[in-house]
Amino acid sequence: MDNTIVRSKFQEHFNTTGDLYFSPGRINLIGEHTDYNGGFVFPGAIDKGILAEIKVNGTNKVRAYSVDIDEYVEFGMNEEDAPEQSWARYIFGVVREIIKRGGQVGGFDTAFAGDVPLGAGLSSSAALESTFAYALTTIFQIDTDKFELAKIGQATEHNYCGVKCGIMDQFASVFGKKGHLIRLDCRSLEHSYFPFDPAAHGYRLVLVNSCVKHELVGSPYNDRRASCERVAKVLGQEFLRGATMAQLDAIKDQISEEDYKRARYVIGEERRVLDVCEALEKDDYETVGARMYETHWGMSLDYEVSCEELDFLATVAKECGVTGSRIMGGGFGGCTINLVKEELYDNFIATATAKFNEKYGHEPKIYPVIISDGSRKL
Ligand code: ADP
Ligand code: MG
């Protein structure tokens, strides 16, 4: 990300220069609705993120300027000092979570900007939290391992932003590694890196944002969780993780048809993540792509968390010869993630854009991404 705007805004507001810190957004290649089942997710950090210039100011106040929102805020660092602006609460929350863990944070000045699209499923919020968690623990020399940085970000969302998220987004932002995805075991929290470098193998990775978010009646998310918990219980397990299709078939008449389909998706998804990891170790991108489509249609038909627009995008991708395409994120809107052969890329983007526009009256947004490093000082 170009740092000239952040640099000039910091100079304008604070009349000095500070240090630059960056943390990325993330994609998840495969492994959806697996986290609460104790399964795997498979994220990677991207080449888009939040860039912040920061300097200690010798007071007990934070003075923060958001370049993108063009808003300036000052706040103290005690619990009662929480700012109203939602963007500033992410920074305040990180400060508070570090202090709660015994860290001594002093006042600082900051100006920051980002190029992760907000609310598109690429986790601009985790990029923001990780940037400040990494920067403040570095600047104030607070000994914190990477995992704790991710937890500080997650706790910020829980306690200061009203979002009960898992750990994946912050984890990927902090732990990201160029040319690699990270398989995170949501049960043990163990992780391992796998090589993923589409460009080196003649592919590109691109997100297509349907720009729709369906208003949902009831809470499908809680319903899906409840289905999984019921089936796990019948199987005598804490999580669905580790169950096999044979085990599921053996209890088929003790569960509803709906719960059966939900569990079939989750069990399949666990297998698919492992298949993709194995395929990547052999640079077999065709198998990776095939599993992505299977995930899409599993989410659509068995887990029933897709929507018309996302099914349309995955279908158009298939027609264009795209290697892999699927819903990314929880479903009901947002982006598809697509693994596309270099030579088919331009046609796919043009075709998907035109066909989607013709059918839904607006163009999807296109975000090409490159798998990149995690939190860092520049
Ligand atoms: P996402 O899926 O992108 O994480 P969220 O709703 O969780 O979406 O987080 C978006 C929020 O994060 C924004 O409303 C804003 O408060 C904050 N945010 C993210 N990026 C920026 C930015 N570049 N500048 C200011 N605030 C940002
Ligand atoms: Mg978020």
Coordinates of N, CA and C in Angstrom, one line a residue, residues 151-337:
K151 N -5.5 -12.9 19.9 CA -6.5 -13.0 20.9 C -6.9 -11.6 21.4
I152 N -5.9 -10.7 21.4 CA -6.2 -9.3 21.7 C -7.2 -8.7 20.7
G153 N -7.0 -9.0 19.4 CA -7.9 -8.5 18.4 C -9.3 -9.1 18.5
Q154 N -9.3 -10.4 18.8 CA -10.6 -11.1 18.9 C -11.3 -10.6 20.2
A155 N -10.6 -10.4 21.3 CA -11.3 -9.8 22.5 C -11.8 -8.4 22.2
T156 N -11.1 -7.7 21.4 CA -11.5 -6.3 21.1 C -12.9 -6.4 20.4
E157 N -13.0 -7.3 19.4 CA -14.3 -7.4 18.7 C -15.4 -7.8 19.7
H158 N -15.1 -8.8 20.6 CA -16.1 -9.3 21.6 C -16.5 -8.2 22.5
N159 N -15.5 -7.5 23.1 CA -15.8 -6.6 24.3 C -16.0 -5.2 23.9
Y160 N -15.6 -4.7 22.7 CA -15.7 -3.3 22.4 C -16.5 -3.0 21.1
C161 N -16.7 -4.1 20.3 CA -17.4 -3.8 19.0 C -18.6 -4.7 18.8
G162 N -18.9 -5.5 19.8 CA -20.2 -6.3 19.8 C -20.2 -7.4 18.7
V163 N -19.0 -7.9 18.4 CA -19.0 -9.0 17.4 C -18.4 -10.2 18.0
K164 N -19.2 -11.3 18.1 CA -18.7 -12.5 18.8 C -18.0 -13.4 17.7
C165 N -16.9 -13.0 17.3 CA -16.2 -13.7 16.2 C -15.3 -14.8 16.7
G166 N -14.9 -15.7 15.8 CA -13.9 -16.7 16.2 C -12.5 -16.1 16.1
I167 N -11.5 -16.9 16.0 CA -10.1 -16.4 16.0 C -9.5 -16.4 14.6
M168 N -10.1 -17.0 13.6 CA -9.5 -17.1 12.3 C -9.0 -15.8 11.7
D169 N -9.8 -14.8 11.7 CA -9.4 -13.5 11.0 C -8.2 -12.9 11.6
Q170 N -8.2 -12.7 12.9 CA -7.0 -12.1 13.5 C -5.8 -13.0 13.4
F171 N -6.0 -14.3 13.5 CA -5.0 -15.3 13.4 C -4.3 -15.2 12.0
A172 N -5.1 -15.1 11.0 CA -4.5 -15.1 9.6 C -3.8 -13.7 9.4
S173 N -4.3 -12.7 9.9 CA -3.7 -11.4 9.8 C -2.3 -11.3 10.4
V174 N -2.2 -11.9 11.6 CA -1.0 -11.9 12.4 C 0.0 -12.9 11.8
F175 N -0.4 -14.1 11.5 CA 0.5 -15.2 11.2 C 0.7 -15.3 9.7
G176 N 0.1 -14.5 8.8 CA 0.2 -14.6 7.4 C 1.7 -14.8 6.9
K177 N 1.8 -15.5 5.8 CA 3.1 -15.7 5.3 C 3.0 -15.8 3.7
K178 N 3.8 -15.0 3.1 CA 3.8 -14.9 1.6 C 3.9 -16.3 1.0
G179 N 3.0 -16.5 0.0 CA 3.0 -17.8 -0.7 C 2.6 -19.0 0.1
H180 N 1.9 -18.7 1.2 CA 1.5 -19.9 2.1 C 0.1 -19.6 2.6
L181 N -0.6 -20.7 2.8 CA -1.9 -20.7 3.5 C -1.6 -21.4 4.9
I182 N -2.5 -21.1 5.8 CA -2.3 -21.6 7.2 C -3.5 -22.5 7.5
R183 N -3.2 -23.8 7.8 CA -4.3 -24.6 8.2 C -4.4 -24.5 9.7
L184 N -5.5 -24.0 10.2 CA -5.7 -23.9 11.7 C -6.7 -24.9 12.2
D185 N -6.3 -25.7 13.1 CA -7.2 -26.6 13.8 C -7.9 -25.9 14.9
C186 N -9.2 -25.7 14.7 CA -10.0 -24.9 15.6 C -10.3 -25.7 16.9
R187 N -9.9 -26.9 17.0 CA -10.1 -27.7 18.2 C -8.8 -27.5 19.1
S188 N -7.7 -27.8 18.5 CA -6.4 -27.8 19.3 C -5.7 -26.4 19.2
L189 N -6.1 -25.6 18.2 CA -5.4 -24.4 17.8 C -4.0 -24.6 17.3
E190 N -3.7 -25.8 16.9 CA -2.4 -26.0 16.2 C -2.5 -25.5 14.8
H191 N -1.4 -25.1 14.2 CA -1.5 -24.6 12.8 C -0.3 -25.1 12.1
S192 N -0.5 -25.2 10.7 CA 0.7 -25.5 9.9 C 0.5 -24.8 8.5
Y193 N 1.7 -24.5 8.0 CA 1.7 -23.7 6.7 C 1.8 -24.7 5.5
F194 N 1.1 -24.3 4.5 CA 1.1 -25.1 3.2 C 1.4 -24.1 2.1
P195 N 2.3 -24.5 1.1 CA 2.6 -23.6 0.0 C 1.4 -23.3 -0.9
F196 N 1.2 -22.1 -1.2 CA 0.1 -21.7 -2.1 C 0.5 -20.5 -2.9
D197 N 0.9 -20.7 -4.1 CA 1.4 -19.6 -4.9 C 0.8 -19.7 -6.3
P198 N -0.4 -19.3 -6.5 CA -1.1 -19.5 -7.7 C -0.3 -18.9 -8.9
A199 N 0.2 -17.7 -8.8 CA 0.9 -17.1 -9.9 C 2.0 -17.9 -10.4
A200 N 2.7 -18.6 -9.5 CA 3.9 -19.4 -9.9 C 3.4 -20.6 -10.7
H201 N 2.1 -20.9 -10.7 CA 1.6 -22.1 -11.4 C 0.6 -21.8 -12.5
G202 N 0.6 -20.5 -12.8 CA -0.2 -20.0 -13.9 C -1.7 -19.8 -13.6
Y203 N -1.9 -19.5 -12.3 CA -3.3 -19.2 -11.8 C -3.4 -17.8 -11.2
R204 N -4.6 -17.3 -11.0 CA -4.8 -16.1 -10.2 C -5.9 -16.4 -9.2
L205 N -5.9 -15.7 -8.2 CA -6.9 -15.8 -7.1 C -7.7 -14.5 -7.1
V206 N -9.0 -14.6 -7.3 CA -9.8 -13.4 -7.4 C -11.2 -13.5 -6.6
L207 N -11.6 -12.5 -6.0 CA -12.8 -12.5 -5.3 C -13.8 -11.7 -6.1
V208 N -15.0 -12.2 -6.2 CA -16.1 -11.5 -6.9 C -17.2 -11.2 -5.8
N209 N -17.4 -10.0 -5.6 CA -18.4 -9.6 -4.5 C -19.7 -9.3 -5.2
S210 N -20.7 -10.1 -4.8 CA -22.0 -10.0 -5.3 C -22.7 -8.7 -4.8
C211 N -22.1 -8.1 -3.7 CA -22.6 -6.9 -3.1 C -24.0 -7.0 -2.6
V212 N -24.4 -8.2 -2.3 CA -25.7 -8.4 -1.7 C -25.5 -9.0 -0.3
K213 N -26.4 -8.7 0.6 CA -26.4 -9.2 2.0 C -27.8 -9.4 2.3
H214 N -28.2 -10.7 2.3 CA -29.6 -11.0 2.5 C -30.1 -10.8 3.9
E215 N -31.1 -10.1 4.1 CA -31.7 -10.0 5.5 C -32.4 -11.3 5.8
L216 N -32.0 -11.9 6.9 CA -32.4 -13.2 7.2 C -33.5 -13.3 8.3
V217 N -34.4 -14.1 8.1 CA -35.5 -14.3 9.1 C -35.0 -15.4 10.1
G218 N -35.2 -15.1 11.3 CA -34.7 -16.1 12.3 C -33.2 -16.0 12.4
S219 N -32.6 -17.0 12.9 CA -31.1 -17.0 12.9 C -30.5 -18.3 12.4
P220 N -30.3 -18.3 11.0 CA -29.9 -19.5 10.4 C -28.5 -20.0 10.9
Y221 N -27.7 -19.1 11.4 CA -26.4 -19.4 11.9 C -26.6 -20.3 13.2
N222 N -27.4 -19.8 14.1 CA -27.7 -20.6 15.3 C -28.4 -21.9 15.0
D223 N -29.3 -21.9 14.0 CA -29.9 -23.2 13.6 C -28.9 -24.2 13.1
R224 N -27.9 -23.7 12.3 CA -26.9 -24.7 11.8 C -26.1 -25.2 12.9
R225 N -25.7 -24.3 13.8 CA -24.9 -24.8 15.0 C -25.7 -25.8 15.8
A226 N -27.0 -25.6 16.0 CA -27.8 -26.5 16.8 C -27.9 -27.8 16.1
S227 N -28.1 -27.9 14.8 CA -28.1 -29.1 14.0 C -26.8 -29.9 14.3
C228 N -25.7 -29.2 14.1 CA -24.4 -29.9 14.3 C -24.3 -30.5 15.7
E229 N -24.7 -29.7 16.7 CA -24.6 -30.1 18.1 C -25.5 -31.3 18.4
R230 N -26.7 -31.3 17.8 CA -27.6 -32.5 18.0 C -27.0 -33.8 17.4
V231 N -26.4 -33.6 16.2 CA -25.8 -34.8 15.6 C -24.6 -35.3 16.4
A232 N -23.8 -34.4 16.8 CA -22.6 -34.7 17.5 C -23.0 -35.5 18.8
K233 N -24.0 -35.0 19.4 CA -24.5 -35.6 20.7 C -24.9 -37.1 20.4
V234 N -25.7 -37.3 19.4 CA -26.1 -38.7 19.1 C -24.9 -39.5 18.8
L235 N -23.9 -38.9 18.2 CA -22.7 -39.7 17.9 C -21.8 -39.9 19.2
G236 N -22.2 -39.2 20.2 CA -21.4 -39.3 21.5 C -20.1 -38.5 21.4
Q237 N -20.1 -37.5 20.6 CA -18.9 -36.7 20.5 C -19.1 -35.2 20.9
E238 N -18.1 -34.5 21.3 CA -18.2 -33.1 21.6 C -18.5 -32.3 20.4
F239 N -17.7 -32.6 19.3 CA -17.9 -31.9 18.1 C -18.1 -32.9 16.9
L240 N -18.6 -32.4 15.8 CA -18.8 -33.2 14.6 C -17.4 -33.6 14.0
R241 N -16.4 -32.8 14.3 CA -15.0 -33.1 13.9 C -14.7 -34.5 14.2
G242 N -14.1 -35.1 13.1 CA -13.6 -36.5 13.3 C -14.6 -37.6 13.0
A243 N -15.9 -37.2 12.8 CA -16.9 -38.2 12.5 C -16.8 -38.6 11.0
T244 N -17.2 -39.8 10.7 CA -17.1 -40.3 9.3 C -18.5 -40.4 8.8
M245 N -18.6 -40.5 7.4 CA -19.9 -40.7 6.8 C -20.5 -42.1 7.2
A246 N -19.7 -43.1 7.4 CA -20.2 -44.4 7.9 C -20.9 -44.2 9.2
Q247 N -20.2 -43.5 10.1 CA -20.8 -43.2 11.5 C -22.2 -42.5 11.3
L248 N -22.1 -41.5 10.4 CA -23.4 -40.7 10.2 C -24.5 -41.6 9.7
D249 N -24.1 -42.4 8.7 CA -25.2 -43.2 8.1 C -25.7 -44.2 9.1
A250 N -24.9 -44.6 10.0 CA -25.4 -45.6 11.1 C -26.4 -45.0 12.0
I251 N -26.4 -43.7 12.1 CA -27.4 -43.1 13.0 C -28.5 -42.3 12.3
K252 N -28.5 -42.6 11.0 CA -29.4 -41.8 10.1 C -30.9 -41.8 10.6
D253 N -31.4 -42.9 11.1 CA -32.8 -43.0 11.5 C -33.0 -42.4 12.9
Q254 N -32.0 -41.9 13.5 CA -32.2 -41.3 14.8 C -32.2 -39.7 14.7
I255 N -31.9 -39.2 13.5 CA -31.8 -37.8 13.4 C -32.7 -37.3 12.2
S256 N -33.1 -36.0 12.2 CA -33.9 -35.6 11.1 C -33.2 -35.5 9.8
E257 N -33.9 -35.5 8.7 CA -33.3 -35.5 7.4 C -32.5 -34.2 7.2
E258 N -33.0 -33.1 7.8 CA -32.3 -31.8 7.7 C -31.0 -31.9 8.5
D259 N -31.0 -32.4 9.7 CA -29.7 -32.5 10.5 C -28.7 -33.4 9.7
Y260 N -29.3 -34.5 9.1 CA -28.4 -35.4 8.3 C -27.6 -34.6 7.2
K261 N -28.4 -33.8 6.5 CA -27.7 -33.0 5.4 C -26.7 -32.0 6.0
R262 N -27.0 -31.4 7.1 CA -26.1 -30.4 7.7 C -24.8 -31.1 8.0
A263 N -25.0 -32.3 8.7 CA -23.8 -33.0 9.1 C -23.0 -33.6 8.0
R264 N -23.7 -34.0 6.9 CA -23.0 -34.5 5.7 C -22.1 -33.4 5.1
Y265 N -22.6 -32.2 5.1 CA -21.8 -31.1 4.6 C -20.5 -30.9 5.5
V266 N -20.7 -30.9 6.8 CA -19.6 -30.6 7.7 C -18.5 -31.7 7.6
I267 N -19.0 -33.0 7.6 CA -18.1 -34.1 7.5 C -17.3 -34.0 6.1
G268 N -18.1 -33.7 5.1 CA -17.4 -33.6 3.8 C -16.4 -32.4 3.7
E269 N -16.7 -31.4 4.4 CA -15.9 -30.2 4.4 C -14.5 -30.5 5.1
E270 N -14.6 -31.3 6.2 CA -13.4 -31.6 6.9 C -12.5 -32.4 5.9
R271 N -13.0 -33.4 5.2 CA -12.3 -34.2 4.2 C -11.7 -33.3 3.1
R272 N -12.5 -32.3 2.7 CA -12.1 -31.5 1.6 C -10.9 -30.6 2.0
V273 N -10.9 -30.1 3.2 CA -9.7 -29.3 3.6 C -8.5 -30.1 3.6
L274 N -8.6 -31.3 4.1 CA -7.4 -32.2 4.1 C -7.0 -32.6 2.7
D275 N -7.9 -32.8 1.8 CA -7.6 -33.1 0.4 C -6.9 -31.9 -0.2
V276 N -7.3 -30.7 0.1 CA -6.7 -29.6 -0.6 C -5.3 -29.4 -0.1
C277 N -5.1 -29.6 1.2 CA -3.7 -29.5 1.8 C -2.8 -30.5 1.1
E278 N -3.3 -31.7 0.9 CA -2.5 -32.8 0.3 C -2.2 -32.4 -1.2
A279 N -3.2 -31.9 -1.8 CA -3.1 -31.5 -3.3 C -2.0 -30.4 -3.4
L280 N -2.1 -29.5 -2.5 CA -1.1 -28.3 -2.6 C 0.3 -28.8 -2.4
E281 N 0.5 -29.8 -1.6 CA 1.9 -30.3 -1.5 C 2.4 -30.9 -2.8
K282 N 1.5 -31.3 -3.7 CA 1.9 -31.8 -5.0 C 1.6 -30.8 -6.1
D283 N 1.4 -29.5 -5.7 CA 1.1 -28.5 -6.7 C -0.1 -28.9 -7.6
D284 N -1.0 -29.6 -7.1 CA -2.1 -30.1 -7.9 C -3.3 -29.1 -7.7
Y285 N -3.3 -28.0 -8.5 CA -4.3 -27.0 -8.4 C -5.7 -27.4 -8.9
E286 N -5.7 -28.4 -9.8 CA -7.0 -28.8 -10.3 C -7.8 -29.5 -9.2
T287 N -7.2 -30.3 -8.4 CA -7.9 -30.9 -7.3 C -8.4 -29.9 -6.3
V288 N -7.5 -28.9 -6.1 CA -7.9 -27.8 -5.2 C -9.2 -27.1 -5.7
G289 N -9.2 -26.8 -7.0 CA -10.4 -26.2 -7.6 C -11.6 -27.1 -7.5
A290 N -11.5 -28.4 -7.8 CA -12.6 -29.3 -7.7 C -13.2 -29.3 -6.3
R291 N -12.4 -29.3 -5.3 CA -12.9 -29.3 -3.9 C -13.6 -28.0 -3.6
M292 N -13.2 -26.9 -4.2 CA -13.8 -25.6 -4.0 C -15.3 -25.6 -4.5
Y293 N -15.5 -26.2 -5.7 CA -16.8 -26.3 -6.2 C -17.7 -27.2 -5.3
E294 N -17.1 -28.3 -4.9 CA -17.8 -29.2 -4.0 C -18.3 -28.5 -2.7
T295 N -17.4 -27.7 -2.2 CA -17.8 -26.9 -1.0 C -18.9 -25.9 -1.4
H296 N -18.8 -25.3 -2.5 CA -19.9 -24.4 -2.9 C -21.3 -25.1 -2.9
W297 N -21.3 -26.2 -3.6 CA -22.6 -26.8 -3.7 C -23.0 -27.6 -2.5
G298 N -22.1 -27.9 -1.7 CA -22.4 -28.5 -0.3 C -23.0 -27.4 0.5
M299 N -22.5 -26.2 0.5 CA -23.0 -25.1 1.2 C -24.4 -24.7 0.7
S300 N -24.6 -24.8 -0.6 CA -25.8 -24.4 -1.2 C -26.9 -25.5 -1.0
L301 N -26.6 -26.8 -1.2 CA -27.7 -27.8 -1.2 C -27.9 -28.5 0.1
D302 N -26.8 -28.8 0.8 CA -26.9 -29.5 2.1 C -26.9 -28.6 3.3
Y303 N -26.1 -27.5 3.3 CA -26.0 -26.7 4.4 C -27.0 -25.5 4.3
E304 N -27.4 -25.3 3.0 CA -28.4 -24.2 2.7 C -28.1 -22.9 3.2
V305 N -26.9 -22.4 2.9 CA -26.5 -21.1 3.4 C -26.1 -20.2 2.1
S306 N -26.4 -20.7 0.9 CA -26.1 -19.9 -0.2 C -27.2 -18.9 -0.6
C307 N -27.2 -18.3 -1.7 CA -28.3 -17.5 -2.2 C -28.2 -17.5 -3.7
E308 N -29.2 -17.0 -4.4 CA -29.3 -17.1 -5.8 C -28.1 -16.4 -6.5
E309 N -27.7 -15.3 -6.0 CA -26.6 -14.5 -6.6 C -25.3 -15.3 -6.5
L310 N -25.0 -15.9 -5.4 CA -23.8 -16.7 -5.3 C -23.8 -17.9 -6.1
D311 N -24.9 -18.6 -6.2 CA -25.0 -19.8 -7.0 C -24.8 -19.4 -8.5
F312 N -25.4 -18.2 -8.8 CA -25.2 -17.7 -10.2 C -23.7 -17.5 -10.5
L313 N -23.0 -16.8 -9.6 CA -21.6 -16.6 -9.8 C -20.8 -17.8 -9.9
A314 N -21.1 -18.8 -9.1 CA -20.3 -20.1 -9.2 C -20.6 -20.8 -10.5
T315 N -21.9 -20.7 -11.0 CA -22.3 -21.3 -12.2 C -21.6 -20.7 -13.4
V316 N -21.6 -19.3 -13.4 CA -20.9 -18.6 -14.5 C -19.4 -18.9 -14.5
A317 N -18.8 -19.1 -13.3 CA -17.4 -19.4 -13.2 C -17.1 -20.7 -13.9
K318 N -18.0 -21.7 -13.6 CA -17.8 -23.1 -14.2 C -17.9 -23.0 -15.7
E319 N -18.9 -22.2 -16.2 CA -19.1 -22.1 -17.6 C -17.9 -21.4 -18.3
C320 N -17.2 -20.6 -17.5 CA -16.0 -19.9 -18.1 C -14.7 -20.7 -17.9
G321 N -14.9 -21.9 -17.4 CA -13.7 -22.8 -17.3 C -12.8 -22.5 -16.0
V322 N -13.4 -21.7 -15.1 CA -12.7 -21.4 -13.9 C -12.4 -22.7 -13.1
T323 N -11.2 -22.8 -12.6 CA -10.7 -24.0 -11.9 C -11.5 -24.3 -10.6
G324 N -11.7 -23.3 -9.8 CA -12.4 -23.5 -8.6 C -13.2 -22.2 -8.2
S325 N -14.4 -22.4 -7.7 CA -15.2 -21.2 -7.3 C -16.1 -21.6 -6.2
R326 N -16.2 -20.7 -5.2 CA -17.2 -21.1 -4.1 C -17.5 -19.8 -3.3
I327 N -18.5 -19.9 -2.5 CA -18.9 -18.9 -1.5 C -17.7 -18.8 -0.5
M328 N -17.3 -17.6 -0.2 CA -16.4 -17.4 0.9 C -17.1 -16.8 2.1
G329 N -16.9 -17.3 3.3 CA -17.6 -16.8 4.4 C -18.9 -17.6 4.8
G330 N -19.6 -17.0 5.7 CA -20.8 -17.7 6.2 C -21.9 -18.0 5.2
G331 N -22.0 -17.2 4.2 CA -23.1 -17.4 3.2 C -24.1 -16.3 3.1
F332 N -25.2 -16.5 2.4 CA -26.3 -15.5 2.2 C -25.9 -14.2 1.6
G333 N -24.7 -14.1 1.0 CA -24.3 -12.9 0.3 C -22.8 -12.8 0.4
G334 N -22.3 -11.7 0.0 CA -20.8 -11.5 0.0 C -20.1 -12.0 -1.2
C335 N -18.9 -12.5 -1.1 CA -18.1 -12.9 -2.2 C -18.0 -14.3 -2.6
T336 N -17.7 -14.6 -3.8 CA -17.1 -15.9 -4.2 C -15.6 -15.8 -4.3
I337 N -14.9 -16.9 -3.9 CA -13.4 -16.9 -4.1 C -13.2 -17.8 -5.3

